[in-house]
Amino acid sequence: MTDKMDDSSKSTDELKAQRHKARQQKVKAAVDAKIAKAQIEKGVLLVLTGNGKGKSTGGFGSITRAVGHGKKAAVVQFIKGNWPCGERNVLEKVGVEFHVMGTGFTWETQDREKDTLAAMGAWEAAEALLKDDTIDIILLDELTYMVSYHYIELDRVLEALKNRPPMQHVIITGRACHRAILELADTVSEVQPIKHAFEAGVKAQIGFDY
């Protein structure tokens, strides 16, 4: 009796294993087909948008990966103030070029003219990078706000992105990305919040939030 139960259990396990293998073979075939089809090499425009936390962090992760592969990278930070930036502390030491708008959040400055001038200064640095074919990848951190607030003309941004070197990758981060930029992008990821410690009264902390 026991032998029959063992045989039955073994047969059930074997059947499950066979079914699992068959499913995974189908998955592999589908993935292999997509890999075989994706043979284009080009500079990719990636947009990380949405109201959730982690957009800039994701952008900096891609910059770090590129540098790890010996690529030349640059970062333009819009909105950010003069407080410490852990990513900048590391990446500048390995040759990543940084341009920081430096005025902080618009609700702190409350000075549209000052913010516009600062935004244009940072954008002019970005335009120069977007013409430089020695730069493999650029992070335009929080650029979306500059377009939303009309500090930088949308058409000027689109023109620079369209005319950049063909193999240059660009990452744009920030909430409420303009539809025209989303349409131009090759890849768009939207980060949505489920919970955020700040809403529960937890302050932004160095080494974790910035």
Coordinates of N, CA and C in Angstrom, one line a residue:
M1 N 0.8 -1.2 0.0 CA 0.0 0.0 0.0 C 0.9 1.3 0.0
T2 N 1.9 1.2 0.8 CA 2.8 2.4 0.9 C 3.5 2.6 -0.4
D3 N 4.0 1.5 -1.0 CA 4.7 1.6 -2.3 C 3.8 2.2 -3.3
K4 N 2.5 1.8 -3.3 CA 1.6 2.4 -4.3 C 1.4 3.9 -4.1
M5 N 1.3 4.3 -2.8 CA 1.2 5.8 -2.5 C 2.4 6.5 -2.9
D6 N 3.6 5.9 -2.7 CA 4.9 6.6 -3.1 C 5.0 6.7 -4.6
D7 N 4.5 5.7 -5.3 CA 4.6 5.7 -6.8 C 3.6 6.8 -7.3
S8 N 2.4 6.9 -6.6 CA 1.4 7.9 -7.1 C 2.0 9.3 -6.8
S9 N 2.6 9.5 -5.6 CA 3.2 10.8 -5.3 C 4.3 11.2 -6.3
K10 N 5.1 10.2 -6.6 CA 6.2 10.4 -7.5 C 5.7 10.8 -8.9
S11 N 4.6 10.1 -9.3 CA 4.1 10.3 -10.6 C 3.5 11.8 -10.7
T12 N 2.8 12.2 -9.6 CA 2.3 13.5 -9.5 C 3.4 14.6 -9.6
D13 N 4.5 14.4 -8.8 CA 5.6 15.3 -8.8 C 6.3 15.4 -10.2
E14 N 6.4 14.2 -10.9 CA 7.0 14.2 -12.2 C 6.1 14.9 -13.2
L15 N 4.8 14.8 -13.0 CA 3.9 15.5 -14.0 C 4.0 17.0 -13.8
K16 N 4.1 17.4 -12.5 CA 4.2 18.8 -12.2 C 5.5 19.4 -12.8
A17 N 6.6 18.6 -12.6 CA 7.9 19.0 -13.2 C 7.8 19.1 -14.7
Q18 N 7.2 18.2 -15.3 CA 7.1 18.2 -16.8 C 6.3 19.4 -17.3
R19 N 5.2 19.7 -16.5 CA 4.3 20.8 -16.9 C 5.1 22.2 -16.7
H20 N 5.8 22.2 -15.6 CA 6.7 23.4 -15.3 C 7.7 23.6 -16.4
K21 N 8.4 22.5 -16.8 CA 9.4 22.6 -17.9 C 8.8 23.1 -19.2
A22 N 7.6 22.5 -19.5 CA 6.9 22.9 -20.8 C 6.6 24.4 -20.8
R23 N 6.1 24.9 -19.6 CA 5.7 26.3 -19.5 C 7.0 27.2 -19.7
Q24 N 8.0 26.8 -19.0 CA 9.3 27.6 -19.1 C 9.9 27.5 -20.5
Q25 N 9.7 26.4 -21.2 CA 10.2 26.4 -22.5 C 9.5 27.3 -23.4
K26 N 8.2 27.5 -23.2 CA 7.4 28.4 -24.0 C 7.8 29.9 -23.7
V27 N 8.1 30.1 -22.4 CA 8.5 31.5 -22.0 C 9.9 31.8 -22.6
K28 N 10.8 30.8 -22.6 CA 12.1 31.0 -23.2 C 12.0 31.2 -24.7
A29 N 11.2 30.5 -25.3 CA 11.0 30.7 -26.8 C 10.5 32.1 -27.1
A30 N 9.6 32.6 -26.3 CA 9.1 33.9 -26.5 C 10.1 35.0 -26.3
V31 N 10.9 34.8 -25.2 CA 12.0 35.8 -24.9 C 13.0 35.7 -26.0
D32 N 13.4 34.5 -26.4 CA 14.5 34.4 -27.4 C 14.0 35.0 -28.7
A33 N 12.7 34.9 -29.0 CA 12.2 35.5 -30.3 C 12.3 37.1 -30.2
K34 N 12.0 37.6 -29.0 CA 12.1 39.1 -28.8 C 13.5 39.6 -28.9
I35 N 14.4 38.8 -28.3 CA 15.8 39.2 -28.4 C 16.4 39.1 -29.8
A36 N 16.0 38.1 -30.5 CA 16.4 38.0 -31.9 C 15.9 39.1 -32.8
K37 N 14.7 39.6 -32.4 CA 14.1 40.7 -33.2 C 14.7 42.1 -32.9
A38 N 15.1 42.2 -31.6 CA 15.6 43.5 -31.2 C 17.1 43.7 -31.5
Q39 N 17.4 44.1 -32.7 CA 18.8 44.2 -33.2 C 19.2 45.6 -33.4
I40 N 18.3 46.6 -33.2 CA 18.6 48.0 -33.4 C 19.5 48.5 -32.3
E41 N 20.6 49.2 -32.7 CA 21.4 49.9 -31.7 C 21.3 51.4 -31.9
K42 N 20.9 52.1 -30.9 CA 20.6 53.6 -31.0 C 20.7 54.2 -29.6
G43 N 20.8 55.5 -29.5 CA 20.7 56.2 -28.3 C 19.2 56.1 -27.8
V44 N 19.0 55.8 -26.6 CA 17.6 55.6 -26.0 C 17.2 56.8 -25.2
L45 N 16.0 57.3 -25.4 CA 15.5 58.4 -24.5 C 14.6 57.7 -23.5
L46 N 15.0 57.8 -22.2 CA 14.2 57.1 -21.1 C 13.6 58.2 -20.3
V47 N 12.3 58.1 -20.0 CA 11.6 59.0 -19.1 C 11.1 58.3 -17.9
L48 N 11.5 58.8 -16.7 CA 11.1 58.3 -15.4 C 10.2 59.3 -14.8
T49 N 8.9 59.1 -14.8 CA 7.9 60.1 -14.3 C 7.0 59.5 -13.3
G50 N 6.0 60.2 -12.9 CA 5.0 59.7 -11.9 C 5.3 60.4 -10.5
N51 N 4.3 60.2 -9.6 CA 4.4 60.9 -8.3 C 5.1 60.1 -7.2
G52 N 5.6 58.9 -7.6 CA 6.3 58.1 -6.6 C 7.7 58.4 -6.4
K53 N 8.3 57.9 -5.3 CA 9.7 58.1 -4.9 C 10.6 57.2 -5.8
G54 N 11.8 57.7 -6.2 CA 12.8 56.8 -6.8 C 13.1 57.2 -8.2
K55 N 12.6 58.2 -8.8 CA 12.8 58.5 -10.2 C 14.3 59.0 -10.3
S56 N 14.7 59.9 -9.5 CA 16.1 60.4 -9.6 C 17.1 59.3 -9.3
T57 N 16.7 58.5 -8.2 CA 17.5 57.4 -7.8 C 17.7 56.4 -9.0
G58 N 16.7 56.1 -9.7 CA 16.8 55.2 -10.8 C 17.6 55.8 -11.9
G59 N 17.5 57.1 -12.2 CA 18.4 57.8 -13.2 C 19.8 57.7 -12.8
F60 N 20.1 58.0 -11.5 CA 21.5 57.9 -11.1 C 22.1 56.4 -11.1
G61 N 21.2 55.5 -10.9 CA 21.6 54.1 -11.0 C 22.1 53.8 -12.5
S62 N 21.4 54.3 -13.4 CA 21.8 54.1 -14.8 C 23.1 54.8 -15.2
I63 N 23.3 56.0 -14.6 CA 24.5 56.7 -14.8 C 25.7 55.9 -14.2
T64 N 25.5 55.4 -13.0 CA 26.5 54.6 -12.3 C 26.8 53.3 -13.1
R65 N 25.8 52.6 -13.6 CA 26.0 51.4 -14.5 C 26.9 51.8 -15.7
A66 N 26.5 52.9 -16.4 CA 27.3 53.3 -17.6 C 28.7 53.5 -17.2
V67 N 29.0 54.3 -16.2 CA 30.3 54.6 -15.8 C 31.1 53.3 -15.4
G68 N 30.4 52.3 -14.8 CA 31.0 51.0 -14.5 C 31.5 50.3 -15.8
H69 N 30.8 50.6 -16.9 CA 31.2 50.0 -18.2 C 32.2 50.9 -19.0
G70 N 32.7 51.9 -18.3 CA 33.6 52.8 -19.0 C 33.0 53.8 -19.9
K71 N 31.7 54.1 -19.8 CA 31.1 55.1 -20.6 C 31.3 56.5 -20.0
K72 N 31.2 57.5 -20.8 CA 31.3 58.9 -20.3 C 29.9 59.4 -20.1
A73 N 29.7 59.9 -18.9 CA 28.4 60.4 -18.4 C 28.4 61.8 -17.9
A74 N 27.2 62.4 -18.0 CA 27.1 63.8 -17.5 C 25.7 63.9 -16.8
V75 N 25.6 64.9 -15.9 CA 24.3 65.1 -15.2 C 24.0 66.6 -15.1
V76 N 22.8 66.9 -15.4 CA 22.3 68.3 -15.2 C 21.1 68.2 -14.2
Q77 N 21.2 68.8 -13.1 CA 20.2 68.8 -12.0 C 19.4 70.1 -12.0
F78 N 18.1 70.0 -12.3 CA 17.2 71.1 -12.2 C 16.5 71.0 -10.9
I79 N 16.0 72.1 -10.4 CA 15.3 72.2 -9.1 C 16.2 72.1 -7.9
K80 N 17.2 71.2 -7.9 CA 18.0 70.9 -6.7 C 18.6 72.1 -6.2
G81 N 18.8 72.1 -4.9 CA 19.5 73.2 -4.2 C 20.9 72.9 -3.9
N82 N 21.5 73.5 -2.9 CA 22.9 73.4 -2.6 C 23.2 72.4 -1.5
W83 N 22.1 71.6 -1.1 CA 22.4 70.6 -0.1 C 23.2 69.5 -0.6
P84 N 23.8 68.7 0.3 CA 24.6 67.6 -0.1 C 23.9 66.6 -1.0
C85 N 24.6 66.1 -2.0 CA 24.0 65.1 -2.9 C 25.0 63.9 -2.9
G86 N 24.6 62.8 -2.3 CA 25.4 61.6 -2.2 C 25.9 61.1 -3.5
E87 N 25.0 61.1 -4.5 CA 25.4 60.5 -5.9 C 26.5 61.4 -6.5
R88 N 26.3 62.7 -6.3 CA 27.3 63.6 -6.9 C 28.7 63.4 -6.2
N89 N 28.6 63.2 -4.9 CA 29.9 63.0 -4.1 C 30.7 61.8 -4.7
V90 N 30.0 60.8 -5.1 CA 30.6 59.6 -5.7 C 31.0 59.8 -7.2
L91 N 30.0 60.3 -7.9 CA 30.2 60.3 -9.4 C 31.2 61.3 -9.9
E92 N 31.2 62.4 -9.3 CA 32.2 63.4 -9.7 C 33.7 62.9 -9.5
K93 N 33.9 62.0 -8.5 CA 35.2 61.5 -8.3 C 35.6 60.5 -9.4
V94 N 34.7 60.0 -10.2 CA 35.0 59.1 -11.3 C 34.8 59.8 -12.6
G95 N 34.8 61.1 -12.6 CA 34.8 61.9 -13.9 C 33.5 62.3 -14.5
V96 N 32.4 62.1 -13.7 CA 31.1 62.5 -14.3 C 30.9 64.0 -14.1
E97 N 30.5 64.7 -15.2 CA 30.4 66.1 -15.2 C 29.0 66.5 -14.7
F98 N 28.9 67.4 -13.7 CA 27.7 67.9 -13.1 C 27.4 69.4 -13.4
H99 N 26.2 69.7 -13.7 CA 25.7 71.1 -13.7 C 24.5 71.1 -12.9
V100 N 24.5 72.0 -11.9 CA 23.4 72.1 -10.9 C 22.7 73.5 -11.0
M101 N 21.4 73.5 -11.1 CA 20.7 74.7 -11.2 C 20.9 75.5 -9.9
G102 N 20.7 74.8 -8.7 CA 21.2 75.4 -7.5 C 20.3 76.3 -6.8
T103 N 19.1 76.7 -7.3 CA 18.3 77.7 -6.6 C 17.3 77.0 -5.7
G104 N 17.2 75.7 -5.7 CA 16.3 75.0 -4.9 C 14.9 75.0 -5.4
F105 N 13.9 74.7 -4.6 CA 12.5 74.5 -5.0 C 11.9 75.9 -5.3
T106 N 11.0 76.0 -6.2 CA 10.4 77.3 -6.6 C 9.5 77.8 -5.5
W107 N 9.0 77.0 -4.6 CA 8.2 77.5 -3.5 C 9.1 78.1 -2.4
E108 N 10.4 77.8 -2.5 CA 11.3 78.4 -1.6 C 11.8 79.8 -2.1
T109 N 12.2 79.8 -3.4 CA 12.7 81.1 -3.9 C 11.6 82.1 -4.1
Q110 N 10.4 81.7 -4.6 CA 9.3 82.5 -4.9 C 9.7 83.7 -5.8
D111 N 10.6 83.4 -6.7 CA 11.1 84.5 -7.6 C 11.2 83.9 -9.0
R112 N 10.2 84.1 -9.8 CA 10.1 83.5 -11.1 C 11.2 83.9 -12.0
E113 N 11.6 85.2 -11.9 CA 12.6 85.7 -12.8 C 14.0 85.0 -12.5
K114 N 14.3 84.9 -11.2 CA 15.5 84.3 -10.8 C 15.5 82.8 -11.2
D115 N 14.4 82.1 -11.0 CA 14.3 80.7 -11.3 C 14.4 80.5 -12.8
T116 N 13.8 81.4 -13.6 CA 13.9 81.3 -15.0 C 15.3 81.4 -15.5
L117 N 16.0 82.4 -15.0 CA 17.4 82.6 -15.4 C 18.3 81.4 -15.0
A118 N 18.1 80.9 -13.8 CA 18.8 79.7 -13.3 C 18.5 78.5 -14.2
A119 N 17.2 78.3 -14.5 CA 16.8 77.2 -15.4 C 17.5 77.3 -16.8
M120 N 17.5 78.5 -17.3 CA 18.1 78.6 -18.6 C 19.6 78.4 -18.6
G121 N 20.3 78.8 -17.5 CA 21.7 78.5 -17.4 C 22.0 77.0 -17.4
A122 N 21.2 76.3 -16.6 CA 21.3 74.8 -16.6 C 21.0 74.2 -17.9
W123 N 19.9 74.7 -18.6 CA 19.5 74.2 -19.8 C 20.6 74.4 -20.9
E124 N 21.2 75.6 -20.9 CA 22.3 75.8 -21.9 C 23.4 74.8 -21.7
A125 N 23.7 74.5 -20.5 CA 24.7 73.4 -20.2 C 24.2 72.1 -20.8
A126 N 22.9 71.8 -20.6 CA 22.4 70.6 -21.2 C 22.4 70.6 -22.7
E127 N 22.1 71.7 -23.3 CA 22.2 71.7 -24.8 C 23.6 71.5 -25.3
A128 N 24.6 72.0 -24.6 CA 26.0 71.7 -25.0 C 26.3 70.2 -24.9
L129 N 25.8 69.6 -23.9 CA 26.1 68.2 -23.7 C 25.3 67.4 -24.8
L130 N 24.1 67.8 -25.1 CA 23.3 67.1 -26.1 C 23.8 67.2 -27.5
K131 N 24.9 68.1 -27.7 CA 25.6 68.2 -29.0 C 26.9 67.5 -29.0
D132 N 27.3 67.0 -27.8 CA 28.7 66.4 -27.6 C 28.6 64.9 -27.9
D133 N 29.2 64.5 -29.0 CA 29.1 63.0 -29.3 C 30.1 62.2 -28.5
T134 N 30.9 62.9 -27.6 CA 31.8 62.1 -26.7 C 31.1 61.7 -25.4
I135 N 29.9 62.3 -25.2 CA 29.1 61.9 -24.0 C 28.2 60.8 -24.3
D136 N 28.3 59.7 -23.6 CA 27.5 58.5 -24.0 C 26.1 58.6 -23.3
I137 N 26.0 59.2 -22.2 CA 24.7 59.2 -21.5 C 24.6 60.4 -20.6
I138 N 23.4 61.0 -20.6 CA 23.1 62.2 -19.8 C 21.8 62.0 -19.0
L139 N 21.9 62.5 -17.7 CA 20.8 62.5 -16.9 C 20.3 63.9 -16.7
L140 N 19.1 64.2 -17.2 CA 18.4 65.5 -17.0 C 17.4 65.4 -15.9
D141 N 17.9 65.6 -14.7 CA 17.2 65.3 -13.5 C 16.2 66.4 -13.2
E142 N 14.9 66.1 -13.1 CA 13.8 67.0 -12.8 C 13.6 68.0 -13.9
L143 N 13.9 67.7 -15.1 CA 13.7 68.6 -16.2 C 12.2 68.9 -16.5
T144 N 11.4 67.9 -16.1 CA 10.0 68.0 -16.4 C 9.3 69.3 -15.8
Y145 N 9.8 69.7 -14.6 CA 9.3 70.8 -14.0 C 9.6 72.1 -14.7
M146 N 10.8 72.2 -15.3 CA 11.2 73.4 -16.1 C 10.2 73.6 -17.2
V147 N 9.8 72.5 -17.9 CA 8.8 72.6 -19.0 C 7.4 73.0 -18.5
S148 N 7.0 72.3 -17.4 CA 5.7 72.6 -16.8 C 5.5 74.0 -16.3
Y149 N 6.6 74.6 -15.8 CA 6.6 75.9 -15.3 C 6.9 77.0 -16.3
H150 N 7.1 76.5 -17.6 CA 7.4 77.4 -18.7 C 8.7 78.2 -18.5
Y151 N 9.6 77.6 -17.7 CA 11.0 78.3 -17.6 C 11.8 78.0 -18.9
I152 N 11.5 76.8 -19.5 CA 12.3 76.4 -20.7 C 11.2 76.1 -21.8
E153 N 11.4 76.6 -23.0 CA 10.4 76.3 -24.0 C 10.5 74.8 -24.4
L154 N 9.3 74.3 -24.5 CA 9.1 72.9 -24.9 C 9.8 72.6 -26.3
D155 N 9.5 73.4 -27.2 CA 10.1 73.2 -28.6 C 11.6 73.1 -28.6
R156 N 12.2 74.0 -27.7 CA 13.7 74.0 -27.6 C 14.2 72.7 -27.0
V157 N 13.5 72.1 -26.0 CA 13.8 70.8 -25.5 C 13.7 69.7 -26.5
L158 N 12.6 69.7 -27.2 CA 12.3 68.7 -28.2 C 13.4 68.7 -29.3
E159 N 13.7 69.9 -29.7 CA 14.7 70.0 -30.8 C 16.1 69.5 -30.4
A160 N 16.5 69.8 -29.2 CA 17.8 69.3 -28.7 C 17.8 67.8 -28.5
L161 N 16.7 67.2 -28.1 CA 16.6 65.8 -27.9 C 16.6 65.1 -29.2
K162 N 15.9 65.6 -30.2 CA 15.8 65.0 -31.5 C 17.1 65.0 -32.3
N163 N 17.9 66.1 -32.1 CA 19.1 66.3 -32.9 C 20.4 65.9 -32.1
R164 N 20.3 65.2 -31.0 CA 21.4 64.8 -30.3 C 22.2 63.7 -31.1
P165 N 23.4 63.4 -30.7 CA 24.2 62.3 -31.4 C 23.4 61.0 -31.4
P166 N 23.4 60.3 -32.4 CA 22.5 59.1 -32.6 C 22.7 58.0 -31.6
M167 N 23.9 57.9 -31.0 CA 24.1 56.8 -30.0 C 24.1 57.3 -28.6
Q168 N 23.7 58.6 -28.4 CA 23.7 59.2 -27.0 C 22.4 58.8 -26.3
H169 N 22.5 58.2 -25.1 CA 21.3 57.9 -24.2 C 21.0 59.1 -23.4
V170 N 19.7 59.4 -23.1 CA 19.3 60.5 -22.3 C 18.2 60.0 -21.3
I171 N 18.3 60.4 -20.1 CA 17.3 60.0 -19.0 C 16.7 61.3 -18.5
I172 N 15.4 61.4 -18.6 CA 14.7 62.6 -18.0 C 13.9 62.1 -16.8
T173 N 14.0 62.8 -15.7 CA 13.2 62.5 -14.6 C 12.3 63.7 -14.2
G174 N 11.2 63.3 -13.4 CA 10.4 64.4 -12.8 C 8.9 64.0 -13.0
R175 N 8.1 64.7 -12.2 CA 6.6 64.4 -12.3 C 6.0 65.2 -13.5
A176 N 4.8 64.7 -13.9 CA 4.0 65.4 -14.9 C 4.8 65.7 -16.2
C177 N 5.4 64.7 -16.7 CA 6.2 64.9 -18.0 C 5.3 65.3 -19.1
H178 N 5.7 66.3 -19.9 CA 4.8 66.8 -21.0 C 4.6 65.6 -22.0
R179 N 3.4 65.6 -22.5 CA 3.0 64.5 -23.5 C 3.9 64.5 -24.7
A180 N 4.4 65.6 -25.2 CA 5.2 65.6 -26.3 C 6.6 64.9 -26.1
I181 N 7.1 65.0 -24.9 CA 8.3 64.4 -24.5 C 8.1 62.9 -24.3
L182 N 6.9 62.5 -23.7 CA 6.5 61.1 -23.6 C 6.4 60.4 -25.0
E183 N 5.9 61.1 -25.9 CA 5.7 60.6 -27.3 C 7.0 60.4 -28.0
L184 N 8.0 61.3 -27.7 CA 9.3 61.2 -28.3 C 10.1 60.1 -27.7
A185 N 9.9 59.8 -26.4 CA 10.7 58.8 -25.6 C 10.6 57.4 -26.2
D186 N 11.7 56.7 -26.0 CA 11.7 55.3 -26.4 C 11.1 54.4 -25.3
T187 N 11.4 54.8 -24.1 CA 11.0 54.0 -22.9 C 10.4 55.0 -21.9
V188 N 9.3 54.7 -21.3 CA 8.7 55.5 -20.3 C 8.3 54.6 -19.1
S189 N 8.7 55.0 -17.9 CA 8.3 54.3 -16.7 C 7.6 55.3 -15.8
E190 N 6.5 54.9 -15.2 CA 5.7 55.7 -14.3 C 5.8 55.2 -12.9
V191 N 6.3 55.9 -12.0 CA 6.5 55.5 -10.6 C 5.3 56.0 -9.8
Q192 N 4.5 55.1 -9.2 CA 3.3 55.5 -8.5 C 3.5 55.2 -7.0
P193 N 3.1 56.2 -6.1 CA 3.2 56.0 -4.7 C 2.1 55.1 -4.1
I194 N 2.6 54.2 -3.2 CA 1.6 53.4 -2.4 C 1.6 54.0 -1.0
K195 N 2.8 54.1 -0.4 CA 3.0 54.8 0.9 C 4.2 55.6 0.8
H196 N 4.3 56.7 1.6 CA 5.6 57.5 1.7 C 5.8 57.9 3.1
A197 N 7.0 57.7 3.6 CA 7.3 58.0 5.0 C 7.0 59.4 5.4
F198 N 7.3 60.3 4.4 CA 7.1 61.7 4.7 C 5.7 62.1 5.1
E199 N 4.7 61.4 4.4 CA 3.3 61.7 4.8 C 3.0 61.3 6.2
A200 N 3.8 60.4 6.8 CA 3.6 60.0 8.2 C 4.5 60.8 9.1
G201 N 5.1 61.9 8.6 CA 5.9 62.8 9.4 C 7.3 62.4 9.5
V202 N 7.8 61.5 8.7 CA 9.2 61.2 8.7 C 10.0 62.1 7.9
K203 N 11.0 62.8 8.4 CA 11.8 63.8 7.7 C 12.7 63.1 6.6
A204 N 13.1 63.9 5.6 CA 14.1 63.4 4.6 C 15.4 63.2 5.3
Q205 N 16.1 62.1 5.1 CA 17.3 61.8 5.8 C 18.5 61.6 4.9
I206 N 19.6 62.2 5.3 CA 20.8 62.1 4.5 C 21.3 60.6 4.4
G207 N 21.7 60.2 3.2 CA 22.1 58.9 3.0 C 21.0 57.9 2.6
F208 N 19.8 58.4 2.7 CA 18.6 57.6 2.2 C 17.8 58.3 1.2
D209 N 17.4 59.6 1.5 CA 16.6 60.4 0.7 C 17.4 61.3 -0.2
Y210 N 18.6 61.6 0.2 CA 19.5 62.5 -0.6 C 20.9 62.3 -0.3

